[in-house]
PDB file of C-alpha atoms and ligand atoms in Angstrom:
ATOM      1  CA  MET Y   1      11.947 239.435-117.416  1.00 67.00           C
ATOM      2  CA  VAL Y   2       8.784 241.491-117.545  1.00 73.00           C
ATOM      3  CA  THR Y   3       6.211 240.314-120.038  1.00 83.00           C
ATOM      4  CA  THR Y   4       4.185 243.164-121.399  1.00 96.00           C
ATOM      5  CA  ARG Y   5       0.633 242.866-122.681  1.00 97.00           C
ATOM      6  CA  THR Y   6       2.008 243.456-126.173  1.00 98.00           C
ATOM      7  CA  ASP Y   7       4.393 240.474-125.797  1.00 97.00           C
ATOM      8  CA  GLU Y   8       1.529 238.330-124.530  1.00 97.00           C
ATOM      9  CA  ILE Y   9      -0.768 239.230-127.402  1.00 98.00           C
ATOM     10  CA  ALA Y  10       2.024 238.905-129.972  1.00 98.00           C
ATOM     11  CA  ALA Y  11       2.715 235.378-128.710  1.00 98.00           C
ATOM     12  CA  GLY Y  12      -0.975 234.386-128.831  1.00 98.00           C
ATOM     13  CA  LEU Y  13      -1.271 235.853-132.286  1.00 98.00           C
ATOM     14  CA  SER Y  14       1.751 234.039-133.656  1.00 98.00           C
ATOM     15  CA  ARG Y  15       0.612 230.700-132.166  1.00 98.00           C
ATOM     16  CA  THR Y  16      -2.812 231.221-133.712  1.00 98.00           C
ATOM     17  CA  ARG Y  17      -1.405 232.169-137.108  1.00 98.00           C
ATOM     18  CA  GLU Y  18       0.755 229.035-137.021  1.00 98.00           C
ATOM     19  CA  ARG Y  19      -2.291 226.900-136.255  1.00 98.00           C
ATOM     20  CA  ILE Y  20      -4.168 228.484-139.155  1.00 98.00           C
ATOM     21  CA  SER Y  21      -1.253 227.895-141.547  1.00 98.00           C
ATOM     22  CA  ALA Y  22      -0.850 224.286-140.457  1.00 98.00           C
ATOM     23  CA  ALA Y  23      -4.590 223.606-140.754  1.00 98.00           C
ATOM     24  CA  ALA Y  24      -4.738 225.214-144.189  1.00 98.00           C
ATOM     25  CA  ALA Y  25      -1.754 223.164-145.339  1.00 98.00           C
ATOM     26  CA  ALA Y  26      -3.351 219.972-143.999  1.00 98.00           C
ATOM     27  CA  ALA Y  27      -6.523 220.808-145.935  1.00 97.00           C
ATOM     28  CA  GLY Y  28      -4.583 221.577-149.124  1.00 97.00           C
ATOM     29  CA  ARG Y  29      -5.567 225.239-148.919  1.00 97.00           C
ATOM     30  CA  HIS Y  30      -3.610 228.501-148.923  1.00 97.00           C
ATOM     31  CA  PRO Y  31      -3.202 230.071-145.473  1.00 96.00           C
ATOM     32  CA  GLU Y  32      -3.996 233.495-146.931  1.00 96.00           C
ATOM     33  CA  ASP Y  33      -7.461 232.197-147.863  1.00 96.00           C
ATOM     34  CA  VAL Y  34      -8.302 231.955-144.157  1.00 98.00           C
ATOM     35  CA  HIS Y  35      -8.889 235.300-142.455  1.00 98.00           C
ATOM     36  CA  LEU Y  36      -8.367 235.756-138.754  1.00 98.00           C
ATOM     37  CA  VAL Y  37     -11.043 237.743-136.941  1.00 98.00           C
ATOM     38  CA  VAL Y  38      -9.836 238.376-133.399  1.00 98.00           C
ATOM     39  CA  VAL Y  39     -12.755 238.347-130.961  1.00 98.00           C
ATOM     40  CA  THR Y  40     -12.134 241.209-128.546  1.00 98.00           C
ATOM     41  CA  LYS Y  41     -15.303 240.977-126.431  1.00 97.00           C
ATOM     42  CA  PHE Y  42     -14.619 241.653-122.722  1.00 97.00           C
ATOM     43  CA  PHE Y  43     -11.142 242.937-123.553  1.00 97.00           C
ATOM     44  CA  PRO Y  44     -10.347 246.665-123.417  1.00 97.00           C
ATOM     45  CA  ALA Y  45      -9.887 249.035-126.333  1.00 98.00           C
ATOM     46  CA  SER Y  46      -6.181 249.178-125.425  1.00 97.00           C
ATOM     47  CA  ASP Y  47      -5.917 245.517-126.514  1.00 98.00           C
ATOM     48  CA  VAL Y  48      -7.608 246.380-129.798  1.00 98.00           C
ATOM     49  CA  ARG Y  49      -4.921 249.016-130.355  1.00 98.00           C
ATOM     50  CA  ILE Y  50      -2.176 246.493-129.675  1.00 98.00           C
ATOM     51  CA  LEU Y  51      -3.783 244.054-132.116  1.00 98.00           C
ATOM     52  CA  ALA Y  52      -3.936 246.731-134.806  1.00 98.00           C
ATOM     53  CA  ASP Y  53      -0.248 247.517-134.209  1.00 98.00           C
ATOM     54  CA  LEU Y  54       0.504 243.818-134.653  1.00 98.00           C
ATOM     55  CA  GLY Y  55      -1.208 243.769-138.027  1.00 98.00           C
ATOM     56  CA  VAL Y  56      -4.700 242.543-137.162  1.00 98.00           C
ATOM     57  CA  THR Y  57      -7.291 244.106-139.466  1.00 98.00           C
ATOM     58  CA  GLU Y  58     -10.535 242.384-138.440  1.00 98.00           C
ATOM     59  CA  VAL Y  59     -12.067 242.207-134.974  1.00 98.00           C
ATOM     60  CA  GLY Y  60     -15.281 240.691-133.636  1.00 98.00           C
ATOM     61  CA  GLU Y  61     -17.636 241.753-130.861  1.00 98.00           C
ATOM     62  CA  ASN Y  62     -20.825 240.175-129.563  1.00 97.00           C
ATOM     63  CA  ARG Y  63     -22.476 242.720-127.273  1.00 97.00           C
ATOM     64  CA  HIS Y  64     -23.916 245.872-128.730  1.00 97.00           C
ATOM     65  CA  GLN Y  65     -23.129 248.428-126.007  1.00 97.00           C
ATOM     66  CA  GLU Y  66     -19.562 247.294-125.574  1.00 97.00           C
ATOM     67  CA  ALA Y  67     -19.015 246.994-129.316  1.00 98.00           C
ATOM     68  CA  ALA Y  68     -20.387 250.463-130.064  1.00 98.00           C
ATOM     69  CA  ALA Y  69     -18.162 252.074-127.431  1.00 98.00           C
ATOM     70  CA  LYS Y  70     -15.032 250.228-128.554  1.00 98.00           C
ATOM     71  CA  ALA Y  71     -15.626 250.866-132.232  1.00 98.00           C
ATOM     72  CA  ALA Y  72     -15.979 254.575-131.491  1.00 98.00           C
ATOM     73  CA  GLU Y  73     -12.854 254.607-129.329  1.00 98.00           C
ATOM     74  CA  CYS Y  74     -10.860 252.788-132.031  1.00 98.00           C
ATOM     75  CA  ALA Y  75     -12.338 254.551-135.055  1.00 97.00           C
ATOM     76  CA  ASP Y  76      -8.901 255.849-136.089  1.00 98.00           C
ATOM     77  CA  LEU Y  77      -7.499 252.331-136.571  1.00 98.00           C
ATOM     78  CA  GLY Y  78      -9.334 251.511-139.799  1.00 97.00           C
ATOM     79  CA  LEU Y  79     -10.372 248.074-138.577  1.00 98.00           C
ATOM     80  CA  ARG Y  80     -13.189 245.967-139.964  1.00 98.00           C
ATOM     81  CA  TRP Y  81     -15.719 245.352-137.191  1.00 98.00           C
ATOM     82  CA  HIS Y  82     -17.630 242.066-137.223  1.00 98.00           C
ATOM     83  CA  TYR Y  83     -20.752 241.806-135.112  1.00 98.00           C
ATOM     84  CA  ILE Y  84     -21.008 238.150-134.102  1.00 98.00           C
ATOM     85  CA  GLY Y  85     -23.495 238.149-131.232  1.00 97.00           C
ATOM     86  CA  GLY Y  86     -27.193 237.607-130.829  1.00 95.00           C
ATOM     87  CA  LEU Y  87     -29.091 240.511-132.380  1.00 95.00           C
ATOM     88  CA  GLN Y  88     -32.034 242.092-130.656  1.00 93.00           C
ATOM     89  CA  SER Y  89     -34.378 243.621-133.193  1.00 94.00           C
ATOM     90  CA  ASN Y  90     -34.411 246.992-131.448  1.00 96.00           C
ATOM     91  CA  LYS Y  91     -30.589 247.162-131.609  1.00 97.00           C
ATOM     92  CA  ALA Y  92     -30.142 246.094-135.216  1.00 98.00           C
ATOM     93  CA  ALA Y  93     -30.200 249.585-136.749  1.00 98.00           C
ATOM     94  CA  ALA Y  94     -27.626 250.800-134.218  1.00 98.00           C
ATOM     95  CA  VAL Y  95     -25.350 247.815-134.908  1.00 98.00           C
ATOM     96  CA  ALA Y  96     -25.380 248.675-138.614  1.00 98.00           C
ATOM     97  CA  GLY Y  97     -24.079 252.088-137.562  1.00 97.00           C
ATOM     98  CA  TYR Y  98     -20.594 250.722-136.796  1.00 97.00           C
ATOM     99  CA  ALA Y  99     -20.388 247.077-137.893  1.00 98.00           C
ATOM    100  CA  ASP Y 100     -18.877 246.458-141.313  1.00 98.00           C
ATOM    101  CA  VAL Y 101     -20.003 242.838-141.235  1.00 98.00           C
ATOM    102  CA  VAL Y 102     -23.011 241.499-139.350  1.00 98.00           C
ATOM    103  CA  GLU Y 103     -22.416 237.755-139.026  1.00 98.00           C
ATOM    104  CA  SER Y 104     -25.398 236.800-136.913  1.00 98.00           C
ATOM    105  CA  VAL Y 105     -28.373 237.480-139.178  1.00 98.00           C
ATOM    106  CA  ASP Y 106     -30.867 234.703-138.529  1.00 97.00           C
ATOM    107  CA  ARG Y 107     -34.328 236.112-139.253  1.00 97.00           C
ATOM    108  CA  SER Y 108     -35.946 238.387-141.775  1.00 97.00           C
ATOM    109  CA  SER Y 109     -37.348 240.861-139.239  1.00 97.00           C
ATOM    110  CA  LEU Y 110     -33.788 242.174-138.763  1.00 98.00           C
ATOM    111  CA  LEU Y 111     -33.323 243.145-142.388  1.00 98.00           C
ATOM    112  CA  PRO Y 112     -35.311 246.403-142.661  1.00 98.00           C
ATOM    113  CA  ARG Y 113     -33.705 247.588-139.420  1.00 98.00           C
ATOM    114  CA  LEU Y 114     -30.171 246.772-140.548  1.00 98.00           C
ATOM    115  CA  SER Y 115     -30.933 248.446-143.846  1.00 98.00           C
ATOM    116  CA  ARG Y 116     -32.166 251.594-142.125  1.00 98.00           C
ATOM    117  CA  GLY Y 117     -29.023 251.745-139.956  1.00 98.00           C
ATOM    118  CA  ALA Y 118     -26.799 251.310-143.003  1.00 98.00           C
ATOM    119  CA  GLU Y 119     -28.714 254.010-144.859  1.00 98.00           C
ATOM    120  CA  GLU Y 120     -28.313 256.441-141.981  1.00 97.00           C
ATOM    121  CA  ARG Y 121     -24.610 255.704-141.863  1.00 96.00           C
ATOM    122  CA  GLY Y 122     -24.314 255.979-145.620  1.00 97.00           C
ATOM    123  CA  GLN Y 123     -22.457 252.685-145.981  1.00 97.00           C
ATOM    124  CA  ASP Y 124     -23.513 249.215-147.124  1.00 98.00           C
ATOM    125  CA  VAL Y 125     -23.281 246.415-144.582  1.00 98.00           C
ATOM    126  CA  ASP Y 126     -21.964 242.935-145.335  1.00 98.00           C
ATOM    127  CA  VAL Y 127     -24.262 240.217-144.069  1.00 98.00           C
ATOM    128  CA  LEU Y 128     -23.611 236.599-143.150  1.00 98.00           C
ATOM    129  CA  LEU Y 129     -26.504 234.287-142.385  1.00 98.00           C
ATOM    130  CA  GLN Y 130     -25.985 232.437-139.139  1.00 98.00           C
ATOM    131  CA  VAL Y 131     -26.978 228.815-139.597  1.00 98.00           C
ATOM    132  CA  SER Y 132     -27.854 226.643-136.624  1.00 96.00           C
ATOM    133  CA  LEU Y 133     -26.023 223.332-136.437  1.00 95.00           C
ATOM    134  CA  ASP Y 134     -27.933 222.327-133.282  1.00 89.00           C
ATOM    135  CA  PRO Y 135     -30.717 219.781-133.276  1.00 78.00           C
ATOM    136  CA  PRO Y 136     -34.083 221.552-133.661  1.00 72.00           C
ATOM    137  CA  GLY Y 137     -35.619 222.577-130.365  1.00 72.00           C
ATOM    138  CA  ARG Y 138     -32.428 222.808-128.358  1.00 76.00           C
ATOM    139  CA  ALA Y 139     -32.580 225.549-125.726  1.00 71.00           C
ATOM    140  CA  GLY Y 140     -30.573 228.658-126.504  1.00 71.00           C
ATOM    141  CA  ARG Y 141     -30.277 227.661-130.129  1.00 73.00           C
ATOM    142  CA  ALA Y 142     -28.973 230.556-132.217  1.00 86.00           C
ATOM    143  CA  GLY Y 143     -29.103 230.752-135.969  1.00 95.00           C
ATOM    144  CA  ALA Y 144     -31.554 230.038-138.729  1.00 96.00           C
ATOM    145  CA  ASP Y 145     -32.758 226.552-139.447  1.00 95.00           C
ATOM    146  CA  PRO Y 146     -30.828 225.301-142.517  1.00 96.00           C
ATOM    147  CA  GLY Y 147     -34.141 224.885-144.329  1.00 96.00           C
ATOM    148  CA  ASP Y 148     -34.905 228.590-143.902  1.00 96.00           C
ATOM    149  CA  VAL Y 149     -31.607 229.759-145.398  1.00 98.00           C
ATOM    150  CA  PRO Y 150     -32.693 229.985-149.069  1.00 98.00           C
ATOM    151  CA  ALA Y 151     -35.665 232.266-148.332  1.00 98.00           C
ATOM    152  CA  LEU Y 152     -33.676 234.419-145.926  1.00 98.00           C
ATOM    153  CA  ALA Y 153     -30.831 234.743-148.439  1.00 98.00           C
ATOM    154  CA  ALA Y 154     -33.251 235.891-151.127  1.00 98.00           C
ATOM    155  CA  GLU Y 155     -34.628 238.524-148.768  1.00 98.00           C
ATOM    156  CA  VAL Y 156     -31.147 239.867-147.989  1.00 98.00           C
ATOM    157  CA  VAL Y 157     -30.405 240.139-151.704  1.00 98.00           C
ATOM    158  CA  ALA Y 158     -33.623 242.103-152.149  1.00 98.00           C
ATOM    159  CA  THR Y 159     -32.825 244.525-149.311  1.00 98.00           C
ATOM    160  CA  GLU Y 160     -31.187 247.875-150.055  1.00 98.00           C
ATOM    161  CA  ARG Y 161     -27.824 248.539-148.403  1.00 98.00           C
ATOM    162  CA  LEU Y 162     -27.254 244.893-147.415  1.00 98.00           C
ATOM    163  CA  ARG Y 163     -24.759 242.690-149.247  1.00 98.00           C
ATOM    164  CA  LEU Y 164     -25.054 238.952-148.862  1.00 98.00           C
ATOM    165  CA  ARG Y 165     -21.524 237.618-148.313  1.00 98.00           C
ATOM    166  CA  GLY Y 166     -21.959 234.100-146.963  1.00 98.00           C
ATOM    167  CA  LEU Y 167     -22.682 231.950-143.944  1.00 99.00           C
ATOM    168  CA  MET Y 168     -21.632 231.752-140.296  1.00 98.00           C
ATOM    169  CA  ALA Y 169     -22.002 228.987-137.734  1.00 98.00           C
ATOM    170  CA  VAL Y 170     -20.938 227.919-134.270  1.00 97.00           C
ATOM    171  CA  ALA Y 171     -20.323 224.227-133.546  1.00 96.00           C
ATOM    172  CA  PRO Y 172     -22.880 222.819-131.095  1.00 94.00           C
ATOM    173  CA  LEU Y 173     -21.726 222.630-127.485  1.00 89.00           C
ATOM    174  CA  GLY Y 174     -20.688 219.216-126.317  1.00 88.00           C
ATOM    175  CA  GLU Y 175     -20.564 217.683-129.757  1.00 90.00           C
ATOM    176  CA  ASP Y 176     -17.624 216.723-131.942  1.00 95.00           C
ATOM    177  CA  PRO Y 177     -17.186 219.786-134.188  1.00 97.00           C
ATOM    178  CA  ASP Y 178     -15.983 217.724-137.139  1.00 97.00           C
ATOM    179  CA  PRO Y 179     -19.337 216.198-138.206  1.00 96.00           C
ATOM    180  CA  ALA Y 180     -21.075 219.496-137.401  1.00 96.00           C
ATOM    181  CA  PHE Y 181     -18.757 221.415-139.750  1.00 98.00           C
ATOM    182  CA  ALA Y 182     -19.177 218.656-142.337  1.00 98.00           C
ATOM    183  CA  ARG Y 183     -22.955 219.339-142.236  1.00 97.00           C
ATOM    184  CA  LEU Y 184     -22.186 223.039-142.572  1.00 98.00           C
ATOM    185  CA  ALA Y 185     -20.060 222.373-145.654  1.00 98.00           C
ATOM    186  CA  ARG Y 186     -22.995 220.587-147.327  1.00 98.00           C
ATOM    187  CA  ILE Y 187     -25.379 223.427-146.434  1.00 98.00           C
ATOM    188  CA  ARG Y 188     -22.882 225.865-147.931  1.00 98.00           C
ATOM    189  CA  GLU Y 189     -22.511 223.845-151.118  1.00 98.00           C
ATOM    190  CA  GLU Y 190     -26.248 224.154-151.793  1.00 98.00           C
ATOM    191  CA  PHE Y 191     -26.221 227.824-150.812  1.00 98.00           C
ATOM    192  CA  LEU Y 192     -23.397 228.583-153.267  1.00 98.00           C
ATOM    193  CA  VAL Y 193     -25.415 227.194-156.177  1.00 98.00           C
ATOM    194  CA  GLU Y 194     -27.864 230.086-155.723  1.00 98.00           C
ATOM    195  CA  HIS Y 195     -25.342 232.663-154.458  1.00 98.00           C
ATOM    196  CA  PRO Y 196     -21.954 231.911-156.025  1.00 98.00           C
ATOM    197  CA  GLU Y 197     -20.551 235.311-154.986  1.00 98.00           C
ATOM    198  CA  ALA Y 198     -21.330 234.781-151.290  1.00 98.00           C
ATOM    199  CA  THR Y 199     -18.211 232.767-150.562  1.00 98.00           C
ATOM    200  CA  VAL Y 200     -17.529 233.686-146.945  1.00 98.00           C
ATOM    201  CA  LEU Y 201     -17.740 230.875-144.413  1.00 98.00           C
ATOM    202  CA  SER Y 202     -17.190 232.073-140.851  1.00 98.00           C
ATOM    203  CA  ALA Y 203     -16.634 229.039-138.639  1.00 98.00           C
ATOM    204  CA  GLY Y 204     -14.126 227.915-136.074  1.00 98.00           C
ATOM    205  CA  MET Y 205     -13.034 229.424-132.764  1.00 98.00           C
ATOM    206  CA  SER Y 206     -10.095 228.863-130.408  1.00 98.00           C
ATOM    207  CA  GLY Y 207     -11.047 225.240-129.757  1.00 97.00           C
ATOM    208  CA  ASP Y 208     -12.057 224.054-133.198  1.00 98.00           C
ATOM    209  CA  LEU Y 209     -10.458 226.224-135.867  1.00 98.00           C
ATOM    210  CA  GLU Y 210      -8.606 223.243-137.384  1.00 98.00           C
ATOM    211  CA  GLN Y 211     -11.826 221.314-138.036  1.00 98.00           C
ATOM    212  CA  ALA Y 212     -13.503 224.424-139.446  1.00 98.00           C
ATOM    213  CA  ILE Y 213     -10.635 225.117-141.857  1.00 98.00           C
ATOM    214  CA  LEU Y 214     -10.720 221.488-142.968  1.00 98.00           C
ATOM    215  CA  HIS Y 215     -14.391 222.003-143.883  1.00 98.00           C
ATOM    216  CA  GLY Y 216     -13.856 225.217-145.796  1.00 98.00           C
ATOM    217  CA  ALA Y 217     -13.902 228.109-143.316  1.00 98.00           C
ATOM    218  CA  THR Y 218     -12.693 231.355-144.884  1.00 98.00           C
ATOM    219  CA  HIS Y 219     -12.896 233.261-141.587  1.00 98.00           C
ATOM    220  CA  VAL Y 220     -12.099 231.971-138.112  1.00 98.00           C
ATOM    221  CA  ARG Y 221     -13.253 233.911-135.041  1.00 98.00           C
ATOM    222  CA  VAL Y 222     -10.634 233.511-132.354  1.00 98.00           C
ATOM    223  CA  GLY Y 223     -10.724 235.129-128.931  1.00 98.00           C
ATOM    224  CA  SER Y 224      -9.053 233.346-126.021  1.00 98.00           C
ATOM    225  CA  ALA Y 225      -6.264 231.690-128.030  1.00 98.00           C
ATOM    226  CA  VAL Y 226      -5.014 235.170-128.938  1.00 98.00           C
ATOM    227  CA  LEU Y 227      -5.971 237.318-125.957  1.00 98.00           C
ATOM    228  CA  GLY Y 228      -6.058 234.827-123.094  1.00 97.00           C
ATOM    229  CA  GLN Y 229      -8.898 233.871-120.840  1.00 94.00           C
ATOM    230  CA  ARG Y 230     -11.721 236.396-120.914  1.00 90.00           C
ATOM    231  CA  PRO Y 231     -12.153 238.427-117.732  1.00 77.00           C
ATOM    232  CA  THR Y 232     -15.320 237.253-115.972  1.00 71.00           C
ATOM    233  CA  VAL Y 233     -16.381 240.747-114.958  1.00 54.00           C
ATOM    234  CA  LYS Y 234     -15.909 243.697-117.188  1.00 47.00           C
TER     235      LYS Y 234
HETATM  236  C1  PLP X 301     -16.721 234.500-128.140  1.00 76.97           C
HETATM  237  C2  PLP X 301     -16.978 234.008-129.509  1.00 76.97           C
HETATM  238  C3  PLP X 301     -15.932 233.468-130.289  1.00 76.97           C
HETATM  239  C4  PLP X 301     -14.502 233.316-129.795  1.00 76.97           C
HETATM  240  O1  PLP X 301     -14.425 232.300-128.864  1.00 76.97           O
HETATM  241  P1  PLP X 301     -13.002 231.749-128.331  1.00 76.97           P
HETATM  242  O2  PLP X 301     -13.321 230.378-127.860  1.00 76.97           O
HETATM  243  O3  PLP X 301     -12.557 232.658-127.265  1.00 76.97           O
HETATM  244  O4  PLP X 301     -12.073 231.741-129.487  1.00 76.97           O
HETATM  245  C5  PLP X 301     -16.241 233.073-131.574  1.00 76.97           C
HETATM  246  N1  PLP X 301     -17.491 233.171-132.078  1.00 76.97           N
HETATM  247  C6  PLP X 301     -18.522 233.660-131.359  1.00 76.97           C
HETATM  248  C7  PLP X 301     -19.874 233.734-131.982  1.00 76.97           C
HETATM  249  C8  PLP X 301     -18.301 234.087-130.051  1.00 76.97           C
HETATM  250  O5  PLP X 301     -19.330 234.582-129.349  1.00 76.97           O
END
């Protein structure tokens, strides 16, 4: 029997949806309260089309050039594009030109640039603040220090064209994700006191979505569990 790419993706998708449902049930939550963002980085636009056919509505990308090209190629699909990668300041305005949600906002210098890009596009951009769960000083650390979140959140609220929607985090490499997501849940609790409308919590990937859902994730970002191992060269 020949397995088509559509069959492959459909199988990955259904396994992932089952994991999400089971994790939500175990946490006493409704599965429909956990959104699946399929991370399509390194995979071709043809896979994005298959995903859309299979009912996926939200996709994530982490590299600007690739994301911009794919979003343009798939503009007819009506998908919500999440930008989840490191943001260079000089690319921020361009990212706001196609991303509906920018999940990786970690410093205030990005805000005027994102705002300008959104203004040029004529559409507000949803913003998540990426919080670092790494110990301070770790190399390659991405995300704002938890202590800087309140000030950064206030700046987003004060910026035209940006809508503060919530928080995003990645579990630290080589650490049990459970205590890391427990820390994230406490950070979020404090954040929600000031910003009760900003209820999104983007956390959890292929390897740790169960732990993230247990600690309140509303969005999981899943790549390889749906699409298979990422190609090493594009
Ligand atoms: C690549 C990526 C993911 C998806 O990772 P998988 O392990 O393939 O599910 C999630 N979040 C971010 C920020 C990523 O860069």
